[in-house]
Short mmCIF file of C-alpha atoms in Angstrom, two decimals:
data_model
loop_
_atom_site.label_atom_id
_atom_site.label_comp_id
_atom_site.label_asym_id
_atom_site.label_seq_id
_atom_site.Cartn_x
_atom_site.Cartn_y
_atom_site.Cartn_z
CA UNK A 1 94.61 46.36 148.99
CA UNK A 2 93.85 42.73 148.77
CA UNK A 3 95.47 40.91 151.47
CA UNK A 4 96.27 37.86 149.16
CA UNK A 5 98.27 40.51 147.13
CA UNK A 6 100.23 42.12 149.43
CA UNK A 7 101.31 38.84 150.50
CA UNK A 8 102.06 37.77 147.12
CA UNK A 9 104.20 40.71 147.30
CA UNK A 10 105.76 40.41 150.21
CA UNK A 11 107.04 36.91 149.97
CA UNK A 12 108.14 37.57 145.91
CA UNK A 13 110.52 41.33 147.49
CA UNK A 14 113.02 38.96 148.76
CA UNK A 15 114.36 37.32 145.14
CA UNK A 16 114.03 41.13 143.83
CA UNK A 17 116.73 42.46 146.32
CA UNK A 18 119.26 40.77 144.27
CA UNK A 19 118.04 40.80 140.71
CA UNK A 20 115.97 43.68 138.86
CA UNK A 21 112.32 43.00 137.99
CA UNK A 22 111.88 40.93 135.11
CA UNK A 23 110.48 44.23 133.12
CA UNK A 24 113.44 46.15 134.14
CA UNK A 25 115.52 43.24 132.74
CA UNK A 26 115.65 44.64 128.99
CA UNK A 27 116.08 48.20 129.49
CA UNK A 28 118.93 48.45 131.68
CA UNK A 29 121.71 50.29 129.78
CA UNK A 30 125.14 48.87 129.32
CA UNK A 31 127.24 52.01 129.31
CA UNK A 32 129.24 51.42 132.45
CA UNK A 33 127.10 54.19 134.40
CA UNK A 34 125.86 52.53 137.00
CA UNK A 35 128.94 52.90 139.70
CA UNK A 36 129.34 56.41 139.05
CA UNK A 37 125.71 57.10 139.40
CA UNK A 38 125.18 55.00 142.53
CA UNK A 39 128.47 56.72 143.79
CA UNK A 40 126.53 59.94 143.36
CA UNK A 41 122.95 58.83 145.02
CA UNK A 42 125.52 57.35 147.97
CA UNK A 43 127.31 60.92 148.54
CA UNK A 44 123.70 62.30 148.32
CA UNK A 45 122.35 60.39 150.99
CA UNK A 46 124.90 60.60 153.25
CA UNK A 47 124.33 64.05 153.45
CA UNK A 48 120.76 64.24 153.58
CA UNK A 49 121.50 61.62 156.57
CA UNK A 50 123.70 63.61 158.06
CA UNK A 51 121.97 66.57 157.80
CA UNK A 52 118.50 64.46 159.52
CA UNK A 53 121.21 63.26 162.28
CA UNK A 54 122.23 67.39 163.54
CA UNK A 55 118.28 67.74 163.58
CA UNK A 56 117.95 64.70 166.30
CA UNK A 57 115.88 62.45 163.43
CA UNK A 58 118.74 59.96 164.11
CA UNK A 59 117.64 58.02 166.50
CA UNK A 60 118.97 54.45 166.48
CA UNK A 61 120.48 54.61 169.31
CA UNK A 62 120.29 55.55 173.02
CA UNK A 63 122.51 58.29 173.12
CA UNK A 64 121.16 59.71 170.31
CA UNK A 65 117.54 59.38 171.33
CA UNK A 66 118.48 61.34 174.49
CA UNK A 67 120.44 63.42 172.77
CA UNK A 68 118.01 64.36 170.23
CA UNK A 69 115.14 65.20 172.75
CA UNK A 70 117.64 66.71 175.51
CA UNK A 71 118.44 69.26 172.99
CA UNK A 72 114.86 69.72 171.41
CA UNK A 73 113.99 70.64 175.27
CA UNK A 74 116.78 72.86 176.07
CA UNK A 75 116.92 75.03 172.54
CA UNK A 76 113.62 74.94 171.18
CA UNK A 77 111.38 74.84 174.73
CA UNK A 78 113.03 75.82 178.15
CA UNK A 79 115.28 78.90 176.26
CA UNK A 80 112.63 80.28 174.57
CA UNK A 81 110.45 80.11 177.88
CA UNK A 82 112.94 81.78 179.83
CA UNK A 83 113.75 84.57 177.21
CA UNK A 84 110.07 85.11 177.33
CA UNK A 85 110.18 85.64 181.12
CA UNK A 86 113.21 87.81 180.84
CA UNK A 87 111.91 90.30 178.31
CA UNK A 88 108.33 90.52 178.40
CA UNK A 89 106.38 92.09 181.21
CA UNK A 90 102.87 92.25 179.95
CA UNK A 91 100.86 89.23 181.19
CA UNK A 92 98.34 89.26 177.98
CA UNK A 93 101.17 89.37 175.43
CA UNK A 94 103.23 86.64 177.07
CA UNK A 95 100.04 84.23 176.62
CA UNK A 96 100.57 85.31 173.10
CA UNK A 97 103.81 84.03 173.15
CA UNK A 98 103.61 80.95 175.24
CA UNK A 99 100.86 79.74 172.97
CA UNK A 100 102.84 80.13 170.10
CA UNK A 101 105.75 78.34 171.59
CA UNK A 102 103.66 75.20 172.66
CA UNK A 103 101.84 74.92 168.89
CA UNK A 104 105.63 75.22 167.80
CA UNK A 105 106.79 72.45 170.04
CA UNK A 106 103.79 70.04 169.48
CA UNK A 107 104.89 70.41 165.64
CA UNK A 108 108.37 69.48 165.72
CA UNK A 109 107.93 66.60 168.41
CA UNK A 110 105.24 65.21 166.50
CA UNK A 111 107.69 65.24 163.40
CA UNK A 112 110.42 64.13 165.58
CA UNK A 113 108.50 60.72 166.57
CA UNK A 114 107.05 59.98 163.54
CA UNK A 115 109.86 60.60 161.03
CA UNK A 116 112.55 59.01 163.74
CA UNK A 117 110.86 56.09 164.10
CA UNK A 118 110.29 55.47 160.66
CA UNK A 119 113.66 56.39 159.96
CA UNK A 120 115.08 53.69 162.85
CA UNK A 121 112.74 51.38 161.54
CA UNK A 122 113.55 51.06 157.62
CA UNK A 123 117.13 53.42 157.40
CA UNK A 124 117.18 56.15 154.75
CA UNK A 125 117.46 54.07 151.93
CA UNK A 126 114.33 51.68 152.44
CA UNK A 127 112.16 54.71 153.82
CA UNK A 128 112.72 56.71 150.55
CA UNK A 129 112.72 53.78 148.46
CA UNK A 130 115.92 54.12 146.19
CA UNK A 131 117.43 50.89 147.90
CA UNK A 132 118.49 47.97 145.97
CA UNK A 133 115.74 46.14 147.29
CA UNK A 134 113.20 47.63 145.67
CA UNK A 135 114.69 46.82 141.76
CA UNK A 136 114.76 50.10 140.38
CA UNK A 137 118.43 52.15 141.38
CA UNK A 138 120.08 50.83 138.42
CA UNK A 139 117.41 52.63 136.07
CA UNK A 140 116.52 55.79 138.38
CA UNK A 141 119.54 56.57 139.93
CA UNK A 142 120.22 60.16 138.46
CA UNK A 143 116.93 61.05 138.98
CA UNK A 144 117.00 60.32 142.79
CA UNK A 145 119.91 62.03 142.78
CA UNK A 146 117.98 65.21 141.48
CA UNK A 147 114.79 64.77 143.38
CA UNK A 148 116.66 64.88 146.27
CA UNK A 149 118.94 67.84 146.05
CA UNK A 150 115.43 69.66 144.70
CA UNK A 151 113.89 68.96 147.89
CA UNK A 152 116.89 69.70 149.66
CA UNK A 153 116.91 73.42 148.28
CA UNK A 154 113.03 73.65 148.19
CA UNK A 155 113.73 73.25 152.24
CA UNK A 156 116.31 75.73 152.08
CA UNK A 157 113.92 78.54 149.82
CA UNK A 158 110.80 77.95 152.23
CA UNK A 159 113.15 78.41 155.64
CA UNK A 160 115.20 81.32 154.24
CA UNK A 161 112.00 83.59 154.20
CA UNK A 162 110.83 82.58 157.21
CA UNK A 163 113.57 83.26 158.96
CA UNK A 164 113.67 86.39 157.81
CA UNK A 165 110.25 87.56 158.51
CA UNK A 166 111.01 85.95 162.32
CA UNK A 167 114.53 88.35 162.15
CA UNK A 168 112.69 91.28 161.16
CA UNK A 169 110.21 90.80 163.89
CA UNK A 170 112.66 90.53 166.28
CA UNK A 171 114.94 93.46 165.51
CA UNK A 172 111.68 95.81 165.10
CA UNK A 173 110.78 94.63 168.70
CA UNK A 174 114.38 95.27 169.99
CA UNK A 175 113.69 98.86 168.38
CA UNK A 176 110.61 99.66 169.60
CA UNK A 177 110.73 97.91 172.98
CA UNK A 178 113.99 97.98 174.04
CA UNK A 179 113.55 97.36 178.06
CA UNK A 180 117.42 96.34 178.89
CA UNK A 181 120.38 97.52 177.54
CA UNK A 182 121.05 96.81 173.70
CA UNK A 183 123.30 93.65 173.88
CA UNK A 184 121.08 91.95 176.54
CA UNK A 185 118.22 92.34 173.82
CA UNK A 186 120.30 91.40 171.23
CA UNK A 187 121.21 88.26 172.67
CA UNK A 188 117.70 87.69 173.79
CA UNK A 189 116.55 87.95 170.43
CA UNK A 190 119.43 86.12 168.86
CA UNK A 191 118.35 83.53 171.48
CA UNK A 192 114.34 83.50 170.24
CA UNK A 193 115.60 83.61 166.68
CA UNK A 194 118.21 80.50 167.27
CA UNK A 195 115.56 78.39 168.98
CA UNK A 196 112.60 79.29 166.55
CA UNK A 197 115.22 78.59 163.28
CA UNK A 198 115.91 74.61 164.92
CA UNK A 199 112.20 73.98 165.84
CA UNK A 200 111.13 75.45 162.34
CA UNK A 201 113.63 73.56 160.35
CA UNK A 202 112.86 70.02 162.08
CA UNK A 203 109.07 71.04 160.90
CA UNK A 204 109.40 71.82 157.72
CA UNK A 205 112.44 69.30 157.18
CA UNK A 206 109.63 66.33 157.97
CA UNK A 207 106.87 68.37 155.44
CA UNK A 208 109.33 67.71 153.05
CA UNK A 209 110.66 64.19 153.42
CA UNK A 210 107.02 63.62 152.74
CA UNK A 211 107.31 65.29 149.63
CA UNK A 212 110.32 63.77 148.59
CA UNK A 213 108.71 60.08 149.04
CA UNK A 214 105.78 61.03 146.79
CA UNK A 215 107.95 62.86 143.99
CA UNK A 216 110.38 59.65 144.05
CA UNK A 217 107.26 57.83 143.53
CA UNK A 218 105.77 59.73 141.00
CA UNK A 219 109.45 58.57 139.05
CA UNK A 220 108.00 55.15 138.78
CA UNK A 221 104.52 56.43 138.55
CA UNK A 222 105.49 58.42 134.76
CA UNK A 223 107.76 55.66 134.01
CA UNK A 224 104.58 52.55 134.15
CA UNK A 225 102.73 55.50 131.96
CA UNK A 226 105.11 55.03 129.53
CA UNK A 227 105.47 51.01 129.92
CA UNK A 228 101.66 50.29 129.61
CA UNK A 229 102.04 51.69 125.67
CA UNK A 230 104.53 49.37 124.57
CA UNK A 231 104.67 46.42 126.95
CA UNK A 232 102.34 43.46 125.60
CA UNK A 233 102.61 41.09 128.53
CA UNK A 234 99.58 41.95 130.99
CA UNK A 235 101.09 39.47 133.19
CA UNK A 236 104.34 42.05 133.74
CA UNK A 237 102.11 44.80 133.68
CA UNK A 238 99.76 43.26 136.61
CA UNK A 239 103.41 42.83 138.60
CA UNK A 240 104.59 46.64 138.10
CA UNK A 241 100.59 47.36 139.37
CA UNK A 242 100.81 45.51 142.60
CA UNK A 243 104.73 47.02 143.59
CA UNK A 244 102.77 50.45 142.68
CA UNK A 245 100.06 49.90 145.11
CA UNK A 246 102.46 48.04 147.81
CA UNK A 247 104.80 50.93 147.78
CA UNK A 248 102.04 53.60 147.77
CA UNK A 249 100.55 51.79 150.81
CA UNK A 250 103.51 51.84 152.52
CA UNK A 251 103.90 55.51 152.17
CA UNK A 252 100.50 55.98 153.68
CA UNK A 253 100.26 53.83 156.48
CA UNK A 254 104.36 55.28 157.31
CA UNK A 255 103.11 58.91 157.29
CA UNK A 256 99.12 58.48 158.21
CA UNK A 257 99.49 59.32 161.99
CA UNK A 258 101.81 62.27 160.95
CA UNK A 259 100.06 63.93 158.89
CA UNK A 260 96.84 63.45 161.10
CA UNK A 261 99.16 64.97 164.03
CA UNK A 262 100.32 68.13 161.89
CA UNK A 263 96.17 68.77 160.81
CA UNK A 264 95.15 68.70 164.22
CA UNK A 265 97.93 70.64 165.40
CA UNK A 266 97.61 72.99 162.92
CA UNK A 267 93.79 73.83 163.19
CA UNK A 268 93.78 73.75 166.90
CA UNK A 269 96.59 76.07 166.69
CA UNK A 270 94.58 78.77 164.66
CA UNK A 271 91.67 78.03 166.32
CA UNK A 272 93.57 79.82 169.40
CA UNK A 273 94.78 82.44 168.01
CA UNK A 274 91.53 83.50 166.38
CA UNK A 275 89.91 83.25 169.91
CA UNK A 276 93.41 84.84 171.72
CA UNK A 277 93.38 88.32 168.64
CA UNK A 278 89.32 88.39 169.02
CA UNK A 279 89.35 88.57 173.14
CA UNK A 280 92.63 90.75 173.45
CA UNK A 281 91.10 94.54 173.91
CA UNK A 282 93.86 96.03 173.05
CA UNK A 283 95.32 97.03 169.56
CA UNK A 284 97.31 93.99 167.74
CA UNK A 285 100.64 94.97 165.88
CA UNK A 286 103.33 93.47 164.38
CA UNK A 287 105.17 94.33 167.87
CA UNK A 288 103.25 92.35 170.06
CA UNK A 289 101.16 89.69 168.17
CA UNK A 290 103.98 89.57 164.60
CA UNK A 291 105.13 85.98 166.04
CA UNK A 292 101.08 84.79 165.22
CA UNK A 293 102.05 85.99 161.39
CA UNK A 294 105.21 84.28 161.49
CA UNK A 295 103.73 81.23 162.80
CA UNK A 296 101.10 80.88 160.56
CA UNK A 297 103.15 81.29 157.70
CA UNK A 298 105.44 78.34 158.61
CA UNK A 299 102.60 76.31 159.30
CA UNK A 300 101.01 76.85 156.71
CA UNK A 301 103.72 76.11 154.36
CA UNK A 302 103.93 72.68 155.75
CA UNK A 303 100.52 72.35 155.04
CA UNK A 304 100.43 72.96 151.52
CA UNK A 305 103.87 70.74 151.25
CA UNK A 306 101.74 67.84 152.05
CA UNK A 307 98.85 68.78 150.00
CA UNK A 308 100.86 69.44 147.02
CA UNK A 309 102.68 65.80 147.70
CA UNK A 310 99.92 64.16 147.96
CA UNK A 311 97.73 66.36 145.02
CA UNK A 312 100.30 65.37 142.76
CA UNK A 313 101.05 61.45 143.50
CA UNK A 314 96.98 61.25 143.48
CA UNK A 315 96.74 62.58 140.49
CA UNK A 316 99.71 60.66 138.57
CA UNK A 317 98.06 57.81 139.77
CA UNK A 318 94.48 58.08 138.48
CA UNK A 319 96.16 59.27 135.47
CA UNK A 320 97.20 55.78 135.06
CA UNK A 321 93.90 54.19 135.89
CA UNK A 322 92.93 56.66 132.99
CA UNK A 323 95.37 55.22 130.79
CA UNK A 324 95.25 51.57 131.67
CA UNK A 325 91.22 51.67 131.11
CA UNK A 326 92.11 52.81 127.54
#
């Protein structure tokens, strides 16, 4: 972008945090709404915050920095690592294993840094953009409201699957390789499937907050669709175009290193299990190598969140380019 724009921008956001853009000004709605809607978007955050605080994203203070990595540590590395020296006796399988743990822990600490720090940085409001600041809760309200709770149970209907496929591993392991006696490997597979659930959920819950910034985007993106057909001022139009690009901007520059973390991660990740299956002489089952299934799987799916976040707000916006040119 420009850089004489984004200052223009920047030093015009200051008199919007109080008043609504001056094309917002005639369709705001006068049917006493507003509170009960706002009330609603409040309650919604809250929870979303609160549910980003239990998985250590909170980290605006120092408590809860140490907290929040004291914890990642303890549950989703060192109890995993000593399960996996408790129950498994074969040196080639426990490479297996310990390979899949560190791709797992690389994952969620990268999300942990990014998303925290963005999170410390701009608070929940400003980093989804459904503050007052940015002109548009009065309008949009409801429909943050639903964008969120839809990303809240598309979360919840891409974990619950996964975590199943990890509990069926680990009870057909506890079956078919039952070394100790059957409430030690219960508990050591309660143990695997407790850590794996956190470290899995902090993963996919930063996948998704990714998500939910582009679809609350793509909000304004439909609604300047719909403005460039009946607004005649290209003076107000020019103004919606430049918050557009600001906010899209924002969004990339927030989430670049993330998402460049979570690619590299990712590849190198398959990249060693490819070589690990290929060199391993002997035969691979869901026993002993089912965890590089159930890895994939979740990683994959965090993959294709992004994509489809970004395939989407991409293509909303050269839609309007499309438009605009006609």
């Amino acid at each position: 972008m420009d850089e004489t724009l984004i200052v223009h921008v920047e030093e015009s956001q200051p008199q919007e945090q109080d008043q609504p853009p001056p094309l917002l000004k005639s369709q705001e709605n006068g049917n006493g709404n507003h509170d009960r809607d706002d009330t609603d978007l409040d309650k919604t955050l809250q929870k979303l915050e609160l549910f980003l605080t239990l998985l250590g994203f909170n980290q605006s203070s120092v408590l809860s920095f140490v907290l929040s990595w004291v914890f990642l540590l303890l549950l989703g590395v060192l109890l995993p690592m000593v399960m996996l020296e408790l129950s498994c006796q074969n040196a080639q399988i426990k490479s297996f294993e310990f390979d899949i743990l560190v791709s797992q822990a690389l994952l969620a600490a990268a999300s942990l840094i990014c998303l925290s720090h963005n999170l410390r940085k701009y608070g929940i409001r400003k980093f989804l953009f459904v503050d007052r600041y940015s002109g548009h809760i009065e309008r949009f309200s409801d429909q943050y409201h639903k964008k969120i709770s839809d990303s809240v149970r598309l979360l919840l209907l891409w974990v619950l699957p996964c975590f199943l496929l990890k509990t069926a591993r680990e009870t057909i392991r506890v079956l078919y390789v039952q070394h100790q006696l059957w409430w030690q490997s219960a508990a050591i597979s309660l143990a695997f499937v407790s850590s794996w659930t956190y470290i899995t959920a902090i993963f996919l819950s930063a996948c998704v907050l990714f998500h939910l910034v582009c679809s609350l985007q793509i909000i304004h993106f439909d609604d300047y669709v719909k403005f460039l057909e009946r607004e005649p001022d290209c003076f107000v139009l020019i103004q919606e175009h430049i918050r557009l690009r600001y906010y899209i901007s924002k969004i990339s520059h927030r989430f670049r290193i993330y998402l460049l973390l979570l690619f590299l991660i990712v590849i190198v990740s398959h990249f060693m299990t490819l070589f690990q299956t290929t060199g391993y002489t002997g035969l691979i089952t869901y026993i002993n190598g089912g965890d590089f299934a159930v890895s994939s799987v979740v990683q994959v799916v965090g993959v294709i969140l992004c994509l489809n976040a970004a395939a989407k707000i991409s293509h909303r916006a050269q839609g309007i380019g499309s438009i605009a040119s006609r």
